[in-house]
CSV table of C-alpha atoms and ligand atoms in Angstrom, one decimal:
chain,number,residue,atom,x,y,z
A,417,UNK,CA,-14.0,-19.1,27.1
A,418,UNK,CA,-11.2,-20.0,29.2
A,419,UNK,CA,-8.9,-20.6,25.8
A,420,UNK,CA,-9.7,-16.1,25.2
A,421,UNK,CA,-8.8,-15.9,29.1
A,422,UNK,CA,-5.6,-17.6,29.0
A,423,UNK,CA,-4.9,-16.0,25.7
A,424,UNK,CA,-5.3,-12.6,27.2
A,425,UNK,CA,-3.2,-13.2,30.6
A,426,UNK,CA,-0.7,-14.4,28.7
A,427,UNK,CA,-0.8,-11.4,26.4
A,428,UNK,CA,-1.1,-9.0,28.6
A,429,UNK,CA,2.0,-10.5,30.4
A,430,UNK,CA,4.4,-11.0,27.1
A,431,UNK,CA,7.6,-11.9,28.1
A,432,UNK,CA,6.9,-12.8,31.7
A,433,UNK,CA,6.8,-15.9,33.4
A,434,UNK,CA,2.8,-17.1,34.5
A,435,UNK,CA,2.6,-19.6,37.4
A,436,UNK,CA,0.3,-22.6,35.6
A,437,UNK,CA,-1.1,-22.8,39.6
A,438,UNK,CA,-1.8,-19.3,39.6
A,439,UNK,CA,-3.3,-18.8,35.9
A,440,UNK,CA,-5.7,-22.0,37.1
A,441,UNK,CA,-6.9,-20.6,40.2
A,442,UNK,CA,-7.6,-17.1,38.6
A,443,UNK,CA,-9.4,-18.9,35.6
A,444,UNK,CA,-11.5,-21.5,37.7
A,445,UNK,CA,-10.0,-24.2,35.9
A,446,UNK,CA,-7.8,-27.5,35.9
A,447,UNK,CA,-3.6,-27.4,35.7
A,448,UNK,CA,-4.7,-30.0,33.0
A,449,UNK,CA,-6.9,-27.7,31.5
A,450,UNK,CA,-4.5,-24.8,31.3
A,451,UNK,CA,-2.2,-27.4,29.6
A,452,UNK,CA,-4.7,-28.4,27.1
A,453,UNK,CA,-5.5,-24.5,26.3
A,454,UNK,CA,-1.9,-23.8,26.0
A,455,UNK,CA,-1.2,-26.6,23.5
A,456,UNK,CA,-4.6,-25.1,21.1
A,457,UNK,CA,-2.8,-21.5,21.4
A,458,UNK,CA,0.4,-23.1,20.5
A,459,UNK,CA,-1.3,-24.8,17.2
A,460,UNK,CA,-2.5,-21.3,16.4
A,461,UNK,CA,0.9,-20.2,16.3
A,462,UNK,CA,1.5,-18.5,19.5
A,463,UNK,CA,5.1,-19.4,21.0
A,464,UNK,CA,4.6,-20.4,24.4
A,465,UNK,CA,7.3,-21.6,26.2
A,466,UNK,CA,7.1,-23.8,29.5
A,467,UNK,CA,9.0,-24.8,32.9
A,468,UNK,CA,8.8,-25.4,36.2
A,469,UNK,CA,7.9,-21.7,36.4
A,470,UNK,CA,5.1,-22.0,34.3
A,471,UNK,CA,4.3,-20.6,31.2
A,472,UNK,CA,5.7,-17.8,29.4
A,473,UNK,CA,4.4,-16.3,25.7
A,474,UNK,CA,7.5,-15.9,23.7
A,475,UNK,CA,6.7,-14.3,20.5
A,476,UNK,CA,2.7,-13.3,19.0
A,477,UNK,CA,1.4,-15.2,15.8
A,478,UNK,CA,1.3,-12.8,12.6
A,479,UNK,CA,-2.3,-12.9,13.3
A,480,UNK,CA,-4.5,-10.3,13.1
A,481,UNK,CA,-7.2,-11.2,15.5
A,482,UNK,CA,-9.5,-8.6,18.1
A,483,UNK,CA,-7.3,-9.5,21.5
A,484,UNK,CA,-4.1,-8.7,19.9
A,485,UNK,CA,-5.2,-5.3,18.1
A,486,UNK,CA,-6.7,-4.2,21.8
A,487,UNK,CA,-3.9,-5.5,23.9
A,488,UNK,CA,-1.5,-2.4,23.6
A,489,UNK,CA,-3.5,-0.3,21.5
A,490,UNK,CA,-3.4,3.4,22.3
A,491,UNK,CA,-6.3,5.2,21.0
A,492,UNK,CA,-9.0,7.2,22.5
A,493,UNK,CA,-12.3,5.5,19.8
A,494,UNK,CA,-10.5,4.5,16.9
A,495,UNK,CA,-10.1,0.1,18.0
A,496,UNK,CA,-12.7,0.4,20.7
A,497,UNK,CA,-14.8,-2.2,19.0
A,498,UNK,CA,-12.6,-4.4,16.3
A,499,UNK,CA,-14.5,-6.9,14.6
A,500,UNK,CA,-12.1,-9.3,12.7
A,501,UNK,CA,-13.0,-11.9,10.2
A,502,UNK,CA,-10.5,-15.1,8.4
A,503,UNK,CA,-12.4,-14.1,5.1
A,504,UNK,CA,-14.6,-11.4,3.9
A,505,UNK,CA,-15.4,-10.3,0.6
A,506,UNK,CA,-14.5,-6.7,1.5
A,507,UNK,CA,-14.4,-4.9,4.7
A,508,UNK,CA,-15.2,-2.0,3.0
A,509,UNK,CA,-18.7,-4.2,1.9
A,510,UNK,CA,-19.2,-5.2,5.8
A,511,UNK,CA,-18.2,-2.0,7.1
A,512,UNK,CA,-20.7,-0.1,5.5
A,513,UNK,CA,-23.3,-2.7,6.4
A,514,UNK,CA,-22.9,-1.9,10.0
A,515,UNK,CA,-21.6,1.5,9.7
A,516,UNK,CA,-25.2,2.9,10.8
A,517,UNK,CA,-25.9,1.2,14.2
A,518,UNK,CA,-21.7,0.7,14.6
A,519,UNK,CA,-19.8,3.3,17.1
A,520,UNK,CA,-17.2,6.1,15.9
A,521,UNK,CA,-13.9,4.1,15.3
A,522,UNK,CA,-15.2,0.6,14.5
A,523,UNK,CA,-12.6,-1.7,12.8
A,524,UNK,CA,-13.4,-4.2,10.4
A,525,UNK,CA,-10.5,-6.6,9.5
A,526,UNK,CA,-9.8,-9.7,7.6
A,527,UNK,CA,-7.3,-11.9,6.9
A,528,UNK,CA,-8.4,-12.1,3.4
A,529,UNK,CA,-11.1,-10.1,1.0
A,530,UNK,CA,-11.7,-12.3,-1.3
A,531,UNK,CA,-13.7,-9.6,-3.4
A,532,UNK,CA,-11.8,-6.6,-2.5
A,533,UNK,CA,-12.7,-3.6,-3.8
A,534,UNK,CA,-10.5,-0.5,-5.2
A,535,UNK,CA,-12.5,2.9,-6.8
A,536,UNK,CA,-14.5,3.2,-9.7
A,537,UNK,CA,-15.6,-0.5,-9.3
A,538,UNK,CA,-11.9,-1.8,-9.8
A,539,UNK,CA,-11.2,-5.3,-8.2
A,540,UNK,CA,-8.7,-5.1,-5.4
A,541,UNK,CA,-6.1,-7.6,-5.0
A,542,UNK,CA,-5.9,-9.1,-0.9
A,543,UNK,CA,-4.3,-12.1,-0.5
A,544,UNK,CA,-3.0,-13.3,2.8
A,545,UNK,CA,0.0,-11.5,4.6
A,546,UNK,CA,-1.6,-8.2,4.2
A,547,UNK,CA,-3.4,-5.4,5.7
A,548,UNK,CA,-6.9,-5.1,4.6
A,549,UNK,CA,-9.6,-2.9,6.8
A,550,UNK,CA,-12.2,-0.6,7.3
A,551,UNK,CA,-12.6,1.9,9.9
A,552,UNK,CA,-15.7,3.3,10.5
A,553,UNK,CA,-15.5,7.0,11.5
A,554,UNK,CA,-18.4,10.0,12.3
A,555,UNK,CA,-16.4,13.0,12.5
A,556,UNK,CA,-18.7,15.7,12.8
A,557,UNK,CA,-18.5,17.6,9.3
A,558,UNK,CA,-20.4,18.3,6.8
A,559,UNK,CA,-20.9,16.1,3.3
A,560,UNK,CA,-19.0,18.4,1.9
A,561,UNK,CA,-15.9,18.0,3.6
A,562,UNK,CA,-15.4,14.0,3.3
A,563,UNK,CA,-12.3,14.3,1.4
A,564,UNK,CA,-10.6,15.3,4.2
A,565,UNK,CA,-11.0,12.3,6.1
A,566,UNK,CA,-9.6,10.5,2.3
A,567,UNK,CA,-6.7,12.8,2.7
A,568,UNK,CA,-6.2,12.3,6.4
A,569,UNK,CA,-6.2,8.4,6.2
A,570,UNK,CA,-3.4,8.6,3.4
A,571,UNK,CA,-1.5,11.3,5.4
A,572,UNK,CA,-2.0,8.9,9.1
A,573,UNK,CA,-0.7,5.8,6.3
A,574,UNK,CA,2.2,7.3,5.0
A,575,UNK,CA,2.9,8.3,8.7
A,576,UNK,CA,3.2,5.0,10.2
A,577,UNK,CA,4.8,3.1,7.7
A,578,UNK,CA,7.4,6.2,8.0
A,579,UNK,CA,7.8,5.8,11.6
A,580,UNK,CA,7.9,2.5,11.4
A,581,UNK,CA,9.8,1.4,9.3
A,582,UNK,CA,11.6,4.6,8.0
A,583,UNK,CA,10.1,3.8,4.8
A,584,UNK,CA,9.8,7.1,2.3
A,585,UNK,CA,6.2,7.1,1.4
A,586,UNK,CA,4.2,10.1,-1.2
A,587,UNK,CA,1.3,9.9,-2.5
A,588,UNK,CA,-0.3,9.3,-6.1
A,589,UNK,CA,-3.8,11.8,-6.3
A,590,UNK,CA,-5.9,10.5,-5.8
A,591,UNK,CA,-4.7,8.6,-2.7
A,592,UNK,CA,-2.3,6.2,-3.9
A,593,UNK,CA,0.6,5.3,-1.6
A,594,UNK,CA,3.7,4.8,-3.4
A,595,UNK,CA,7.7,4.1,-2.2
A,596,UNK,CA,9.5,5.2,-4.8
A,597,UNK,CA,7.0,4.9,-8.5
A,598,UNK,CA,5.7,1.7,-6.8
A,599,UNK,CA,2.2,1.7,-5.0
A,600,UNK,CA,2.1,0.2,-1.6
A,601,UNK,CA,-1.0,1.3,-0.3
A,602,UNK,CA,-4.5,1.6,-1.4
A,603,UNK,CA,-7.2,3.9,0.4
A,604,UNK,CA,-11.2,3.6,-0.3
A,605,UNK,CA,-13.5,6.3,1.7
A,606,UNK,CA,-16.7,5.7,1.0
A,607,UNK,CA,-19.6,7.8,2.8
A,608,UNK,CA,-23.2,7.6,3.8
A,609,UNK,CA,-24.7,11.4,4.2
A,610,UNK,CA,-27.8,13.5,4.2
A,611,UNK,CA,-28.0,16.7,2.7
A,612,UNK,CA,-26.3,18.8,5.2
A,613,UNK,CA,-24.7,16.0,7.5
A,614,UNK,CA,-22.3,13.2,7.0
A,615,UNK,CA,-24.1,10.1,8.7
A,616,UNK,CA,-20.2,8.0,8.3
A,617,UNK,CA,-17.5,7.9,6.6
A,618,UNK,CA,-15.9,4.2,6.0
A,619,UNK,CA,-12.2,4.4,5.2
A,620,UNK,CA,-10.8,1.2,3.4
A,621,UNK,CA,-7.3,0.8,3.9
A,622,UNK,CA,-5.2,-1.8,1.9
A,623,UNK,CA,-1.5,-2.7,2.5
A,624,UNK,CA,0.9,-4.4,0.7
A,625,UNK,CA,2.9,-5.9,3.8
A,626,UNK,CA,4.2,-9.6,4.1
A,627,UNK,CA,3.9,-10.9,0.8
A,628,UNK,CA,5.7,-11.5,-2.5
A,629,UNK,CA,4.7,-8.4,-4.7
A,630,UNK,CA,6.4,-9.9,-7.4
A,631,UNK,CA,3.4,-12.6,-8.2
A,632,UNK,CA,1.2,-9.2,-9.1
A,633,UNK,CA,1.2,-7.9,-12.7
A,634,UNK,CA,3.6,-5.9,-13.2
A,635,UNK,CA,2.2,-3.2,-14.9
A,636,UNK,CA,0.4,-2.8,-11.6
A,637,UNK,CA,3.5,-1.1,-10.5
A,638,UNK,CA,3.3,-2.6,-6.7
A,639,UNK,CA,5.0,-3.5,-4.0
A,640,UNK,CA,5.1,-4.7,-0.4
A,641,UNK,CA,6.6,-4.4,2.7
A,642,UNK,CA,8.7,-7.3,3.4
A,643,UNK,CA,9.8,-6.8,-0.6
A,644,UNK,CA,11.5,-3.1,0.7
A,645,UNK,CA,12.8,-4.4,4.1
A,646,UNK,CA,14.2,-7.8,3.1
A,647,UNK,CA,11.3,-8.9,5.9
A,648,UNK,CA,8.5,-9.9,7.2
A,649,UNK,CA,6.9,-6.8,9.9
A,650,UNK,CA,4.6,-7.9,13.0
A,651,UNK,CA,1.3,-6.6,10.5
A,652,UNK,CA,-0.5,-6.3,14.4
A,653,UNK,CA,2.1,-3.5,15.0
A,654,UNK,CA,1.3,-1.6,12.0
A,655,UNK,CA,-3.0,-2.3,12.5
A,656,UNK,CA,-2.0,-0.5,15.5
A,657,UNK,CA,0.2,2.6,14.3
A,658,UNK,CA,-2.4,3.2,11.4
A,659,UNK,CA,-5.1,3.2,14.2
A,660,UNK,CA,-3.5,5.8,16.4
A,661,UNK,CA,-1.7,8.4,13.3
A,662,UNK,CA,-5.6,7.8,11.6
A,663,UNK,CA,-7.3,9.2,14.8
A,664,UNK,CA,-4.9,11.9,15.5
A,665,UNK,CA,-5.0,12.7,12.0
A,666,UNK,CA,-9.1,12.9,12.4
A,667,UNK,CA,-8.7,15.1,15.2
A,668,UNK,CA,-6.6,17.1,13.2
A,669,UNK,CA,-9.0,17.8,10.5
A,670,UNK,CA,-11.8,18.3,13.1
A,671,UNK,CA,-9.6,20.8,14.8
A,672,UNK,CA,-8.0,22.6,11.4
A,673,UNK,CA,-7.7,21.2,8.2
A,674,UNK,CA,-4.2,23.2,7.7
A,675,UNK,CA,-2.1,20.5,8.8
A,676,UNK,CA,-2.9,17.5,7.0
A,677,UNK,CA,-3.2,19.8,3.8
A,678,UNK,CA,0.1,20.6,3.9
A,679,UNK,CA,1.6,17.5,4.8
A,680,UNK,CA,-0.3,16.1,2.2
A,681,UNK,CA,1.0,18.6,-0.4
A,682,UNK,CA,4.5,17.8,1.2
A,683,UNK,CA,4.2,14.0,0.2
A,684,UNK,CA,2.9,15.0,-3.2
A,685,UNK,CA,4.1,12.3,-6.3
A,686,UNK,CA,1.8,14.6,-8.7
A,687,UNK,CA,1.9,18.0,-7.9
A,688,UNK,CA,5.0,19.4,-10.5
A,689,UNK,CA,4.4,16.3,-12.9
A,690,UNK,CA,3.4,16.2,-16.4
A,691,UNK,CA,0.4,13.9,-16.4
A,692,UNK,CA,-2.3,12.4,-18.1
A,693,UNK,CA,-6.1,12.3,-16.7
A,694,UNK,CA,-8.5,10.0,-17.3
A,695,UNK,CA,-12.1,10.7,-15.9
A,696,UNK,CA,-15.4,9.2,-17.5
A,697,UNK,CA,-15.8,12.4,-19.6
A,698,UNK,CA,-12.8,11.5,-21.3
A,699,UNK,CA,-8.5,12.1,-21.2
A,700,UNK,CA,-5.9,15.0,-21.8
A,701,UNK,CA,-2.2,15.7,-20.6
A,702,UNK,CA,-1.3,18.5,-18.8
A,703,UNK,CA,0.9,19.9,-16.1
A,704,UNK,CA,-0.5,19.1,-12.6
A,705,UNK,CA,-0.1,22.6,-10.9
A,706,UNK,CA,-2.1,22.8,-7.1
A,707,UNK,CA,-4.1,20.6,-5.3
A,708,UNK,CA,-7.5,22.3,-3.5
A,709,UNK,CA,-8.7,22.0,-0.2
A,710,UNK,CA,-11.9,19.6,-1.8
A,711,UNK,CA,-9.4,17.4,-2.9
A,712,UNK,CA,-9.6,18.4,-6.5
A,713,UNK,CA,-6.3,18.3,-8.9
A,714,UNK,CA,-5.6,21.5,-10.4
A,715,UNK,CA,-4.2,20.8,-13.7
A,716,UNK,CA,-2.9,23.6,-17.0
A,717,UNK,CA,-3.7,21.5,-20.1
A,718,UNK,CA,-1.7,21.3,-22.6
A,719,UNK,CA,-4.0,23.7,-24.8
A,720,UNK,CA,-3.6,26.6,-21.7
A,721,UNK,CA,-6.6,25.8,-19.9
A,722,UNK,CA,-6.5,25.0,-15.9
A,723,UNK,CA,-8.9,22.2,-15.4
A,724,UNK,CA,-10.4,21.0,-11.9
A,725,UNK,CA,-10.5,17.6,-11.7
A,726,UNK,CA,-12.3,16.1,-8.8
A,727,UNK,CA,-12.6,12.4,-9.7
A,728,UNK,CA,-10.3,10.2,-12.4
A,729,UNK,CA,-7.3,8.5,-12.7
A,730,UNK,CA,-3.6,10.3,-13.1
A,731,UNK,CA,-0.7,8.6,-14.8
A,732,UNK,CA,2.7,10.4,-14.4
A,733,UNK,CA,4.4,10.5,-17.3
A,734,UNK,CA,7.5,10.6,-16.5
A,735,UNK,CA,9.5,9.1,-13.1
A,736,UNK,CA,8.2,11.8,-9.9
A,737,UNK,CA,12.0,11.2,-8.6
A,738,UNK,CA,15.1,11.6,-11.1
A,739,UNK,CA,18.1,10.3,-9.6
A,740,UNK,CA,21.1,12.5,-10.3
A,741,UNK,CA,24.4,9.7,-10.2
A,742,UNK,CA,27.7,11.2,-9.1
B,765,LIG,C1,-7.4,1.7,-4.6
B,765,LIG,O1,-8.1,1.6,-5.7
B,765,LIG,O2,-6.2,1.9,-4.5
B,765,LIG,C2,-8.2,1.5,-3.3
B,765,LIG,C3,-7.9,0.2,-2.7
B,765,LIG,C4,-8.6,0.0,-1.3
B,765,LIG,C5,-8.5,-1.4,-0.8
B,765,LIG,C6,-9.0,-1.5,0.6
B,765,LIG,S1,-8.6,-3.0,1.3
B,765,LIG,C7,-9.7,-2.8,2.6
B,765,LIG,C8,-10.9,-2.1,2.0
B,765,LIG,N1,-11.9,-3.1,1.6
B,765,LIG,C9,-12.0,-3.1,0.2
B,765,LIG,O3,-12.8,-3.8,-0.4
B,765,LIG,N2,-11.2,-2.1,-0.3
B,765,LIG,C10,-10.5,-1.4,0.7
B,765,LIG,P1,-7.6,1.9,-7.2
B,765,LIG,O4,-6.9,3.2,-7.2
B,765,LIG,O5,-8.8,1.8,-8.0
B,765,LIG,O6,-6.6,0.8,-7.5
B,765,LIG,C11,-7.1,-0.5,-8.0
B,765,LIG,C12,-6.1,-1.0,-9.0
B,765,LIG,O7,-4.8,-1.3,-8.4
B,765,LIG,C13,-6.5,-2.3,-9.7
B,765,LIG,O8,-7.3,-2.1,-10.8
B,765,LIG,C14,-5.2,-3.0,-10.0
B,765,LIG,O9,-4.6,-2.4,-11.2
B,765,LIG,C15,-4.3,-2.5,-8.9
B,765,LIG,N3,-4.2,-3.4,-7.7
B,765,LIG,C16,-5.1,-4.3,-7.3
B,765,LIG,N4,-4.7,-4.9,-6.2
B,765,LIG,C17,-3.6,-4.3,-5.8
B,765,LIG,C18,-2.7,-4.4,-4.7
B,765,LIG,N5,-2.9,-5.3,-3.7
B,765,LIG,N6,-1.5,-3.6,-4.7
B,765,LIG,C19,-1.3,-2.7,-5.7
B,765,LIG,N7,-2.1,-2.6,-6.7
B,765,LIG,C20,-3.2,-3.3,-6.8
């Protein structure tokens, strides 16, 4: 208990000095048992420095744990409760499990997924360094209209790793996120509903942050954060900024869905490419000419007929960006 109180004074005071006297009067405790706290935070990998003035928290672990997603997070529901795990199979899995009895804006986090999930019972790769959650949201709209929140999470993604890190990110329909042809993002919604009302909606957000894209297959096409920036990013900063663009987003769609429909059109990879779909019915090439408000891809085949497709995979076939060289 008094190893979480310490953690959080000292949190809450990044960068400034704590009086070891003061800290152990507040807490109830021992000097010798502030000491001995410290030196457990330290082994976790918090940077704690100490002096006659006490002690001072220098730099955060790249740790994604509950106190540091809450300590500076500015959201009105989304991060209210954060449940946050070393290991899950997926958070998407746990998420749902919860979702019922869990409050608008529950996030389910883990360091690792060890059975990660992507869509149409794909396997999704999560090892340690990168961003792998589940937010749990009840935005009051009909079944119907679940999409949305799909589109919204990948339009609140691209945002913050945009203002972030002034990355260029579009998106792949269904709802891949890609810098340049290379996907560094992944988004699962999955829903409960009854016939006229959506009970939850459970958004599974994956990002490629501080890790060595490289050691994936290539024809996989991905690649990660530090790869771009030359660096490793502070993944608590960007839980955060996903948290915050993914509820205004929300309240965006709730509002109007205008907004995010257009942006999302903006960021399009697809719309304008020649493509290939792939659905369970089977494949054809085609032209990918409008996306609709369900979410559906509108696309002329090559045979002259437009065909709605709701659910499948697209492959561009040829690069969404041609370079012109001077
Ligand atoms: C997706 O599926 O892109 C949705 C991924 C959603 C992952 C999040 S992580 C948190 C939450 N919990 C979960 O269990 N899932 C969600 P899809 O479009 O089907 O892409 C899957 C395909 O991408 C795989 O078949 C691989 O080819 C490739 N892939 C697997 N891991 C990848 C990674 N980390 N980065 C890029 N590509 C990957």
């Amino acid at each position: 208990m008094s190893r979480e109180e310490i953690k959080r004074a000292l949190i809450q005071g990044l960068g400034s000095w704590a009086s070891g006297q003061e800290l152990a009067a507040s807490l109830k405790i021992s000097r010798a048992a502030v000491w001995k706290q410290v030196g457990s935070l330290r082994a976790e990998g918090y940077e704690i420095e100490a002096s006659r003035r006490g002690y001072r928290l220098v730099s955060l672990p790249d740790l994604i744990c509950e106190d540091l997603v809450k300590a500076g997070l500015k959201t009105k529901f989304v991060g209210r409760t954060v449940l946050s795990y070393p290991s899950l199979a997926s958070t998407n899995a746990e998420a749902k499990r919860i979702a019922s009895s869990a409050e608008n804006g529950t996030v389910v986090l883990a360091e690792v997924q060890t059975a990660g999930r992507g869509r149409m019972e794909r396997s999704w790769h999560s090892p340690k360094g990168g961003v792998w959650m589940s937010v749990i949201l009840k935005p009051r709209i009909p079944p119907s209209f679940a999409p949305r929140v799909n589109m919204a999470a990948a339009v609140a993604v691209a945002r913050a790793l945009e203002g972030l890190y002034g990355l260029e990110v579009r998106i792949k329909w269904p709802n891949d996120l890609l810098v340049g042809e290379r996907k560094i993002s992944g988004i699962l919604t999955e829903i409960g509903a009854e016939m006229d009302s959506l009970d939850y909606a459970v958004v599974g957000i994956g990002i490629n942050a501080n890790f060595n894209s490289d050691l994936f297959p290539e024809e996989w096409n991905a690649t990660s954060i530090s790869r771009l920036l030359g660096r490793d990013v502070l993944r608590v900063g960007l839980v955060q900024r996903v948290l915050k663009e993914l509820e205004g987003a929300c309240e965006e769609v709730e509002a109007s869905f205008d907004r995010v429909y257009e942006e999302w059109m903006g960021r399009s990879a697809t719309l304008g490419q020649r493509v290939r779909i792939i659905t369970r019915s089977g494949e054809f090439e085609g032209c990918a000419q409008a996306l609709e408000a369900d979410g559906a891809l509108v696309v002329r085949r090559d045979d002259g007929l437009l065909e709605r497709v709701l659910a499948g995979d697209c492959v561009h076939l040829r690069p969404a960006t041609v370079k012109v060289e001077e």
